[in-house]
């Protein structure tokens, strides 16, 4: 380029800069700045922010965020959402003028993040299309639609006896180490190929436990449709407090786009304890079991966001599976009682069943689904209608039989049949069962086809029936997925397949195909 041409370019550039400088008018904007008066475990007291609002986001030195939790006349109590070891009395605090929000969108699928949106999986920054406040009002009553479609968990005992619908809130509760998380993870694994997105929220969990869960989901290919929000046990209590709300906002963004979403809160016991810790540190008066008076509200406003939207609003759904930990099987404690009253049913896991090796250890007598039966497939209702009653009757009679009482023939048959029901409802972890296989096993149970199988061969017999379900004609498999009733011809076709699968497990003296003929008396 010629020197003259270069000079012209530079002259034009400097002229443009000069015009921009002359057009610029500096503006004075007021900025509220406060100071820290005290710092404690997970909280800070701040003075000098008279215009701050409740739940407003404020920033501390080192870009540490905090939420205005207590707004008093002279100072505010702030919940800290990051490492606070470097904060000291007198440090500057600034308002942001907005509430806490979180990144949402398809870019979060397959990622592991914390409630603030920071990545924890080492896969680079999170790509998000937009952000939503972590605290949002629940959908209005008139915007909601009835729960009509089932959410298949892949667990026979739940899909048959305690069904869950899309848009329902079903509580999972039980003592420590009884398999609560395993049920939630199996449900997530079973959503593969069913066009259901999943959000797993780990609240105050051990890092090793969360890593195991993430490894399981990756191994089974479930991370493609799953978002994981994590707070560990050593994180500040403020992060554990906002974690379920942030996860719900992520799930709501998918629901409002017309998608079906499943969210798991693991577990809300830690959430309640973190809120109690924050409340006591901020000098809020404790109530029952040292929990603050509004502990019910923090869970009710969270779970009310789970719903099924009207078709005019996209028809999306948000199904919630909150997990709660009981102590010494006390389901009437304060927090379990609150959540039982908020949710639409509960799945109770019994330690005694767990110790006996009955997995999943679901106590059918104490478990209930107050919505899912309306959404259950017609084929399930046909084969599982009497199953719960027969199983509950067996559990009552089994208790009496342990005392060595003499049993009549009818009672013995009920107990033998119940033991086979229990054996068929057993299921390995991370091995969800497809709908046709479940229907085949349950239909064989209700038709008493397993009654001639020796109890020690029940596991192999049940697996054989599940494998044989692949022989069900394609037309019948399609009808099982609809709301159509199971016809007599379809029922007989499935039973014939089950009989053939069980022939190898029945002693020769008692063929399974036909009952023994009764000989006339001489």
Coordinates of C-alpha atoms in Angstrom, one line a residue:
X1 CA 0.0 0.0 0.0
X2 CA 1.3 3.5 -0.9
X3 CA 2.2 5.8 1.9
X4 CA -0.3 8.4 0.7
X5 CA -3.2 5.7 0.8
X6 CA -2.1 4.6 4.3
X7 CA -2.1 8.2 5.5
X8 CA -5.7 8.7 4.2
X9 CA -6.8 5.6 6.1
X10 CA -5.3 6.7 9.3
X11 CA -6.7 10.2 9.0
X12 CA -10.2 8.8 8.4
X13 CA -9.8 6.5 11.4
X14 CA -8.7 9.3 13.7
X15 CA -11.5 11.5 12.5
X16 CA -14.0 8.8 13.3
X17 CA -12.6 8.4 16.8
X18 CA -12.7 12.1 17.4
X19 CA -16.4 12.3 16.4
X20 CA -17.2 9.4 18.7
X21 CA -15.4 11.0 21.6
X22 CA -17.2 14.3 21.0
X23 CA -20.6 12.5 20.9
X24 CA -20.0 10.6 24.1
X25 CA -21.7 12.1 27.2
X26 CA -20.5 10.7 30.5
X27 CA -23.4 9.6 32.8
X28 CA -23.4 9.5 36.5
X29 CA -25.2 6.4 37.9
X30 CA -25.8 6.0 41.6
X31 CA -24.3 2.8 43.1
X32 CA -25.2 1.4 46.5
X33 CA -22.2 0.0 48.3
X34 CA -22.4 -1.6 51.7
X35 CA -19.9 -3.1 54.1
X36 CA -19.6 -6.4 55.9
X37 CA -20.2 -6.1 59.6
X38 CA -19.7 -9.8 60.4
X39 CA -19.0 -13.1 58.7
X40 CA -20.1 -16.5 60.0
X41 CA -20.5 -20.0 58.6
X42 CA -22.2 -19.5 55.2
X43 CA -23.7 -16.1 56.1
X44 CA -22.7 -12.5 56.3
X45 CA -24.2 -9.4 58.0
X46 CA -24.1 -6.3 55.7
X47 CA -24.8 -2.6 56.6
X48 CA -25.3 0.3 54.2
X49 CA -27.6 -1.1 51.5
X50 CA -30.9 0.7 52.2
X51 CA -32.5 -0.1 48.8
X52 CA -31.8 -3.8 48.6
X53 CA -34.7 -6.1 48.1
X54 CA -35.5 -9.6 49.5
X55 CA -33.8 -12.4 47.5
X56 CA -31.7 -9.8 45.6
X57 CA -28.3 -10.9 44.4
X58 CA -25.3 -9.0 45.9
X59 CA -21.6 -9.5 45.2
X60 CA -18.7 -9.7 47.6
X61 CA -14.9 -9.3 46.8
X62 CA -13.6 -12.2 44.7
X63 CA -16.9 -12.3 42.8
X64 CA -18.6 -14.3 45.6
X65 CA -22.4 -14.1 45.1
X66 CA -24.9 -13.9 47.9
X67 CA -28.6 -13.6 48.4
X68 CA -30.3 -11.1 50.7
X69 CA -32.2 -13.3 53.1
X70 CA -33.0 -11.1 56.0
X71 CA -33.9 -7.5 55.3
X72 CA -33.9 -5.6 58.6
X73 CA -34.0 -1.9 59.3
X74 CA -30.2 -1.5 60.1
X75 CA -28.6 -4.4 58.3
X76 CA -29.3 -7.4 56.0
X77 CA -28.5 -11.0 56.5
X78 CA -26.9 -12.5 53.3
X79 CA -26.6 -16.2 52.4
X80 CA -23.2 -16.8 50.8
X81 CA -23.0 -18.9 47.6
X82 CA -19.3 -19.5 47.4
X83 CA -16.0 -19.7 49.3
X84 CA -16.0 -17.1 51.9
X85 CA -12.7 -17.7 53.8
X86 CA -11.1 -14.5 52.4
X87 CA -14.0 -12.2 53.4
X88 CA -13.4 -9.9 56.3
X89 CA -15.3 -7.2 58.3
X90 CA -15.3 -3.9 56.4
X91 CA -15.1 -5.4 52.9
X92 CA -17.2 -3.8 50.2
X93 CA -20.5 -5.3 49.1
X94 CA -22.4 -4.2 45.9
X95 CA -26.0 -4.6 44.7
X96 CA -26.7 -6.2 41.4
X97 CA -30.4 -5.2 41.0
X98 CA -31.4 -8.7 40.0
X99 CA -32.4 -12.0 41.6
X100 CA -30.4 -15.2 41.5
X101 CA -30.7 -16.9 38.1
X102 CA -29.4 -20.0 36.3
X103 CA -28.5 -20.9 32.8
X104 CA -31.1 -23.1 31.0
X105 CA -31.4 -24.7 27.5
X106 CA -30.3 -27.7 25.5
X107 CA -26.6 -26.8 26.1
X108 CA -26.9 -28.2 29.6
X109 CA -27.8 -31.8 28.5
X110 CA -25.0 -34.2 29.4
X111 CA -23.4 -31.6 31.8
X112 CA -22.6 -31.6 35.5
X113 CA -23.0 -28.2 37.1
X114 CA -23.4 -26.5 40.4
X115 CA -26.5 -24.4 41.3
X116 CA -24.8 -21.2 40.2
X117 CA -24.2 -22.8 36.7
X118 CA -20.5 -23.4 37.0
X119 CA -19.3 -26.6 35.2
X120 CA -18.0 -29.4 37.4
X121 CA -17.2 -32.0 34.7
X122 CA -14.1 -30.4 33.1
X123 CA -15.8 -30.2 29.7
X124 CA -15.4 -26.4 29.3
X125 CA -17.9 -23.6 29.8
X126 CA -21.6 -24.1 29.8
X127 CA -23.3 -23.0 26.6
X128 CA -26.8 -21.6 27.5
X129 CA -29.4 -19.9 25.4
X130 CA -30.9 -17.9 28.2
X131 CA -31.2 -17.6 32.0
X132 CA -34.2 -18.0 34.3
X133 CA -34.6 -17.0 38.0
X134 CA -34.2 -19.9 40.4
X135 CA -37.3 -18.9 42.2
X136 CA -40.4 -18.8 39.9
X137 CA -44.1 -18.9 40.6
X138 CA -45.8 -22.2 40.0
X139 CA -48.1 -22.6 37.0
X140 CA -51.6 -21.3 37.6
X141 CA -54.4 -23.8 38.2
X142 CA -56.1 -23.0 34.9
X143 CA -52.9 -23.6 33.0
X144 CA -52.7 -27.2 34.2
X145 CA -54.0 -30.4 32.6
X146 CA -55.0 -33.7 34.1
X147 CA -52.2 -36.4 34.5
X148 CA -53.1 -38.9 31.7
X149 CA -49.8 -40.4 30.5
X150 CA -47.7 -42.9 32.6
X151 CA -44.0 -42.4 33.5
X152 CA -42.6 -45.9 33.2
X153 CA -40.0 -46.5 35.9
X154 CA -38.9 -49.9 34.5
X155 CA -39.5 -51.4 38.0
X156 CA -42.3 -54.0 38.1
X157 CA -43.4 -53.3 41.6
X158 CA -43.9 -49.6 41.0
X159 CA -45.3 -49.7 37.4
X160 CA -47.8 -52.3 38.4
X161 CA -48.8 -51.5 42.0
X162 CA -47.8 -47.8 42.6
X163 CA -47.8 -46.2 39.1
X164 CA -46.4 -42.8 38.5
X165 CA -47.9 -40.4 35.9
X166 CA -46.2 -37.6 34.0
X167 CA -46.7 -34.4 35.9
X168 CA -47.1 -36.2 39.3
X169 CA -45.1 -35.7 42.5
X170 CA -44.2 -39.1 44.1
X171 CA -42.2 -39.1 47.3
X172 CA -39.5 -41.8 47.8
X173 CA -38.8 -42.3 51.5
X174 CA -37.1 -44.8 53.8
X175 CA -34.2 -45.2 56.2
X176 CA -30.5 -44.9 55.2
X177 CA -29.1 -47.4 52.7
X178 CA -32.5 -48.9 51.6
X179 CA -32.2 -48.2 47.9
X180 CA -33.9 -44.8 47.5
X181 CA -31.4 -43.4 45.1
X182 CA -31.3 -46.7 43.2
X183 CA -35.0 -46.4 42.4
X184 CA -34.5 -42.8 41.1
X185 CA -31.5 -43.8 39.0
X186 CA -33.3 -46.8 37.5
X187 CA -36.2 -44.5 36.6
X188 CA -33.8 -42.2 34.7
X189 CA -32.2 -45.1 32.9
X190 CA -35.6 -46.3 31.8
X191 CA -36.4 -43.0 30.0
X192 CA -33.9 -43.8 27.3
X193 CA -35.7 -43.7 23.9
X194 CA -38.9 -42.4 25.6
X195 CA -38.5 -38.7 24.8
X196 CA -38.2 -37.8 28.5
X197 CA -35.5 -35.4 29.7
X198 CA -34.1 -35.9 33.2
X199 CA -32.6 -33.5 35.8
X200 CA -30.9 -35.1 38.8
X201 CA -30.3 -32.8 41.7
X202 CA -27.8 -34.0 44.3
X203 CA -28.2 -32.0 47.5
X204 CA -25.3 -32.2 50.1
X205 CA -24.2 -35.7 48.8
X206 CA -20.8 -37.2 49.2
X207 CA -18.6 -36.6 46.2
X208 CA -17.9 -40.3 45.9
X209 CA -21.6 -41.1 45.7
X210 CA -22.2 -38.4 43.1
X211 CA -19.3 -39.6 41.0
X212 CA -20.6 -43.2 41.1
X213 CA -24.0 -41.9 39.9
X214 CA -22.5 -39.9 37.1
X215 CA -20.4 -42.9 36.1
X216 CA -23.5 -45.2 36.0
X217 CA -25.4 -42.7 33.9
X218 CA -22.5 -42.3 31.5
X219 CA -22.0 -46.1 31.2
X220 CA -25.7 -46.7 30.4
X221 CA -25.9 -43.8 27.9
X222 CA -28.3 -41.8 30.0
X223 CA -26.2 -38.6 30.1
X224 CA -27.4 -37.7 26.6
X225 CA -30.8 -36.7 28.0
X226 CA -29.8 -35.8 31.6
X227 CA -28.6 -32.7 33.5
X228 CA -26.9 -33.1 36.9
X229 CA -26.9 -30.3 39.5
X230 CA -24.6 -31.0 42.3
X231 CA -23.8 -29.7 45.8
X232 CA -21.4 -31.6 47.9
X233 CA -21.5 -32.0 51.7
X234 CA -18.6 -29.5 52.2
X235 CA -20.2 -26.8 50.1
X236 CA -21.7 -23.7 51.8
X237 CA -25.2 -24.3 53.1
X238 CA -26.5 -21.6 50.8
X239 CA -25.7 -23.6 47.7
X240 CA -27.5 -26.6 49.1
X241 CA -30.5 -24.4 49.8
X242 CA -30.8 -23.0 46.2
X243 CA -29.9 -26.2 44.4
X244 CA -33.4 -27.7 44.0
X245 CA -34.8 -24.4 42.9
X246 CA -32.1 -24.0 40.3
X247 CA -32.6 -27.5 39.1
X248 CA -36.4 -26.9 38.8
X249 CA -35.9 -23.8 36.7
X250 CA -33.7 -25.8 34.3
X251 CA -36.4 -28.5 34.1
X252 CA -39.2 -25.9 33.7
X253 CA -37.5 -24.4 30.7
X254 CA -37.7 -27.8 29.0
X255 CA -41.3 -28.3 30.1
X256 CA -42.4 -24.9 28.8
X257 CA -40.9 -25.9 25.4
X258 CA -43.4 -28.8 25.3
X259 CA -41.1 -31.6 26.6
X260 CA -41.7 -34.2 29.2
X261 CA -39.2 -33.9 32.1
X262 CA -38.4 -35.9 35.2
X263 CA -36.6 -34.3 38.1
X264 CA -35.1 -36.1 41.1
X265 CA -34.3 -34.3 44.4
X266 CA -31.7 -36.4 46.3
X267 CA -32.5 -35.6 49.0
X268 CA -34.7 -33.0 50.6
X269 CA -33.6 -34.0 54.1
X270 CA -30.3 -32.3 53.4
X271 CA -32.2 -29.3 51.9
X272 CA -34.3 -28.9 55.1
X273 CA -31.2 -29.2 57.3
X274 CA -29.3 -26.5 55.3
X275 CA -32.3 -24.2 55.5
X276 CA -32.5 -24.8 59.3
X277 CA -28.8 -24.1 59.6
X278 CA -29.1 -20.8 57.7
X279 CA -32.2 -19.8 59.7
X280 CA -30.6 -20.4 63.0
X281 CA -27.4 -18.5 62.0
X282 CA -29.6 -15.6 61.0
X283 CA -31.4 -15.7 64.3
X284 CA -34.7 -16.8 63.0
X285 CA -36.8 -18.3 65.8
X286 CA -36.8 -22.2 65.7
X287 CA -40.0 -24.2 66.0
X288 CA -40.7 -27.9 66.0
X289 CA -37.5 -30.0 66.0
X290 CA -35.5 -26.7 65.7
X291 CA -36.8 -26.1 62.1
X292 CA -38.1 -22.6 61.3
X293 CA -41.8 -22.0 61.0
X294 CA -41.7 -21.6 57.2
X295 CA -40.0 -24.9 56.5
X296 CA -43.2 -26.3 55.0
X297 CA -43.3 -23.4 52.5
X298 CA -39.8 -24.0 51.1
X299 CA -40.8 -27.5 50.0
X300 CA -44.4 -26.7 48.9
X301 CA -43.4 -23.8 46.6
X302 CA -40.8 -26.1 45.1
X303 CA -43.0 -29.2 44.4
X304 CA -45.9 -27.1 43.3
X305 CA -43.9 -26.3 40.2
X306 CA -44.2 -29.9 39.0
X307 CA -47.3 -30.2 36.8
X308 CA -48.7 -31.1 33.4
X309 CA -49.4 -28.1 31.2
X310 CA -52.4 -27.6 28.9
X311 CA -52.0 -28.4 25.2
X312 CA -52.4 -24.7 24.4
X313 CA -49.2 -24.1 26.4
X314 CA -47.2 -26.9 24.8
X315 CA -48.5 -29.8 26.8
X316 CA -45.2 -30.4 28.6
X317 CA -44.9 -32.0 31.9
X318 CA -42.6 -32.0 35.0
X319 CA -42.6 -35.1 37.1
X320 CA -41.0 -34.8 40.5
X321 CA -39.4 -37.6 42.5
X322 CA -38.3 -36.1 45.8
X323 CA -36.3 -38.3 48.1
X324 CA -36.5 -38.1 51.9
X325 CA -34.6 -40.0 54.6
X326 CA -36.4 -41.3 57.7
X327 CA -34.9 -42.2 61.0
X328 CA -35.8 -45.6 62.6
X329 CA -38.7 -46.0 60.1
X330 CA -40.5 -42.9 61.6
X331 CA -42.6 -41.7 58.6
X332 CA -44.6 -39.4 61.0
X333 CA -41.6 -37.2 61.8
X334 CA -41.8 -33.5 61.0
X335 CA -40.2 -33.3 57.5
X336 CA -41.5 -36.6 56.2
X337 CA -45.0 -35.6 57.3
X338 CA -44.7 -32.3 55.5
X339 CA -43.6 -33.9 52.2
X340 CA -46.2 -36.7 52.4
X341 CA -48.9 -34.0 52.6
X342 CA -47.4 -32.0 49.7
X343 CA -46.9 -34.9 47.3
X344 CA -49.4 -37.1 45.4
X345 CA -48.3 -40.3 47.0
X346 CA -45.2 -42.1 48.4
X347 CA -43.0 -45.1 47.8
X348 CA -41.9 -46.4 51.2
X349 CA -38.8 -48.6 51.4
X350 CA -38.6 -51.0 54.3
X351 CA -35.3 -51.8 56.0
X352 CA -36.7 -55.3 57.0
X353 CA -37.4 -56.1 53.3
X354 CA -34.0 -54.8 52.4
X355 CA -32.3 -57.1 54.9
X356 CA -34.3 -60.1 53.6
X357 CA -32.9 -59.4 50.1
X358 CA -36.2 -58.2 48.6
X359 CA -35.0 -55.6 46.2
X360 CA -36.3 -53.0 45.5
X361 CA -37.5 -53.1 49.1
X362 CA -40.8 -51.4 48.5
X363 CA -43.4 -51.8 51.2
X364 CA -46.6 -52.1 49.2
X365 CA -48.8 -51.7 52.2
X366 CA -47.4 -48.3 53.2
X367 CA -46.9 -47.1 49.6
X368 CA -49.6 -45.4 47.5
X369 CA -50.1 -43.4 44.3
X370 CA -53.0 -41.0 44.4
X371 CA -52.7 -39.9 40.7
X372 CA -50.8 -42.5 38.7
X373 CA -53.7 -45.0 38.5
X374 CA -55.5 -42.7 36.2
X375 CA -52.5 -42.6 33.9
X376 CA -51.7 -46.3 34.1
X377 CA -52.0 -48.3 30.8
X378 CA -55.2 -50.3 30.5
X379 CA -53.1 -53.5 30.1
X380 CA -51.6 -52.9 33.5
X381 CA -54.9 -52.3 35.1
X382 CA -56.2 -55.6 33.7
X383 CA -53.3 -57.7 35.0
X384 CA -52.4 -55.8 38.2
X385 CA -55.9 -55.0 39.5
X386 CA -56.0 -57.9 42.0
X387 CA -52.2 -58.2 42.5
X388 CA -51.9 -55.6 45.2
X389 CA -54.7 -57.1 47.2
X390 CA -53.3 -60.6 46.9
X391 CA -49.8 -59.4 47.9
X392 CA -51.1 -57.4 50.9
X393 CA -53.2 -60.4 52.0
X394 CA -50.1 -62.6 51.7
X395 CA -48.0 -60.2 53.9
X396 CA -50.6 -60.3 56.6
X397 CA -50.9 -64.1 56.6
X398 CA -47.1 -64.6 56.4
X399 CA -46.8 -62.8 59.7
X400 CA -49.1 -65.3 61.4
X401 CA -47.5 -68.3 59.7
X402 CA -44.2 -67.4 61.4
X403 CA -45.7 -68.3 64.8
X404 CA -46.0 -71.9 63.7
X405 CA -49.8 -71.9 63.5
X406 CA -51.5 -74.7 61.6
X407 CA -52.6 -73.5 58.2
X408 CA -55.5 -74.7 56.2
X409 CA -55.1 -75.5 52.5
X410 CA -56.6 -72.2 51.2
X411 CA -54.3 -70.2 53.5
X412 CA -51.3 -72.2 52.4
X413 CA -52.1 -71.6 48.7
X414 CA -52.4 -67.8 49.4
X415 CA -49.0 -67.8 51.1
X416 CA -47.3 -69.9 48.3
X417 CA -48.8 -67.6 45.6
X418 CA -47.7 -64.5 47.5
X419 CA -44.1 -65.8 47.8
X420 CA -44.1 -66.2 44.0
X421 CA -45.5 -62.7 43.6
X422 CA -42.6 -61.4 45.8
X423 CA -40.1 -63.4 43.8
X424 CA -41.4 -62.0 40.5
X425 CA -41.3 -58.4 41.8
X426 CA -37.7 -58.7 42.8
X427 CA -35.4 -56.8 40.4
X428 CA -31.7 -56.1 40.1
X429 CA -30.3 -52.6 40.2
X430 CA -29.8 -50.7 36.9
X431 CA -31.8 -53.3 35.0
X432 CA -35.2 -51.7 34.1
X433 CA -37.7 -54.1 32.5
X434 CA -39.6 -53.1 29.3
X435 CA -43.4 -52.8 29.3
X436 CA -44.1 -56.0 27.3
X437 CA -41.9 -58.0 29.5
X438 CA -43.6 -56.6 32.6
X439 CA -47.1 -57.3 31.2
X440 CA -46.1 -60.9 30.4
X441 CA -44.7 -61.6 33.9
X442 CA -47.7 -60.0 35.6
X443 CA -50.2 -61.8 33.4
X444 CA -48.5 -65.1 34.2
X445 CA -48.7 -64.2 37.9
X446 CA -52.4 -63.4 37.9
X447 CA -53.1 -66.6 35.9
X448 CA -51.2 -68.7 38.6
X449 CA -48.8 -70.0 36.0
X450 CA -45.9 -69.6 38.4
X451 CA -47.6 -71.6 41.2
X452 CA -46.2 -74.9 40.0
X453 CA -42.6 -73.6 39.7
X454 CA -40.4 -74.5 42.7
X455 CA -39.5 -71.4 44.8
X456 CA -35.8 -71.9 44.4
X457 CA -36.2 -71.7 40.6
X458 CA -38.4 -68.6 40.5
X459 CA -35.7 -66.2 39.5
X460 CA -34.6 -68.2 36.5
X461 CA -38.3 -68.8 35.6
X462 CA -39.1 -65.1 35.7
X463 CA -36.1 -64.2 33.6
X464 CA -37.2 -66.9 31.0
X465 CA -40.7 -65.3 30.8
X466 CA -39.1 -61.9 30.3
X467 CA -37.0 -63.1 27.5
X468 CA -39.9 -64.9 25.9
X469 CA -41.8 -61.6 25.8
X470 CA -39.7 -60.7 22.7
X471 CA -41.9 -63.2 20.9
X472 CA -45.1 -61.1 21.3
X473 CA -46.3 -60.1 17.9
X474 CA -45.6 -56.5 16.9
X475 CA -49.3 -55.5 16.7
X476 CA -49.9 -56.7 20.3
X477 CA -46.8 -54.8 21.5
X478 CA -48.1 -51.6 19.9
X479 CA -51.5 -52.1 21.6
X480 CA -49.9 -52.5 25.0
X481 CA -48.5 -48.9 24.6
X482 CA -51.9 -47.4 24.1
X483 CA -55.0 -47.0 26.3
X484 CA -56.8 -49.9 24.6
X485 CA -58.0 -52.7 26.8
X486 CA -56.3 -56.1 26.6
X487 CA -58.6 -58.3 24.4
X488 CA -59.2 -62.0 25.2
X489 CA -57.2 -63.0 22.1
X490 CA -54.2 -60.9 23.1
X491 CA -54.3 -62.2 26.6
X492 CA -54.4 -65.8 25.5
X493 CA -51.5 -65.2 23.0
X494 CA -49.3 -63.7 25.8
X495 CA -50.3 -66.6 28.2
X496 CA -49.4 -69.2 25.6
X497 CA -45.9 -67.6 25.3
X498 CA -45.5 -67.6 29.1
X499 CA -46.6 -71.2 29.4
X500 CA -44.0 -72.3 26.8
X501 CA -41.3 -70.4 28.6
X502 CA -42.2 -72.0 32.0
X503 CA -42.5 -75.6 30.8
X504 CA -38.8 -76.2 31.5
X505 CA -39.2 -75.1 35.1
X506 CA -42.3 -77.2 36.1
X507 CA -41.9 -80.7 37.5
X508 CA -43.1 -83.4 35.1
X509 CA -45.8 -84.6 37.6
X510 CA -47.7 -81.3 37.3
X511 CA -47.8 -80.0 33.7
X512 CA -48.5 -76.3 33.4
X513 CA -50.6 -76.3 30.3
X514 CA -53.7 -78.0 31.6
X515 CA -55.0 -78.8 35.1
X516 CA -55.0 -82.4 36.2
X517 CA -58.4 -84.1 35.5
X518 CA -60.5 -85.1 38.4
X519 CA -61.2 -88.9 38.6
X520 CA -64.7 -89.9 39.5
X521 CA -65.0 -91.6 42.8
X522 CA -65.4 -95.4 42.7

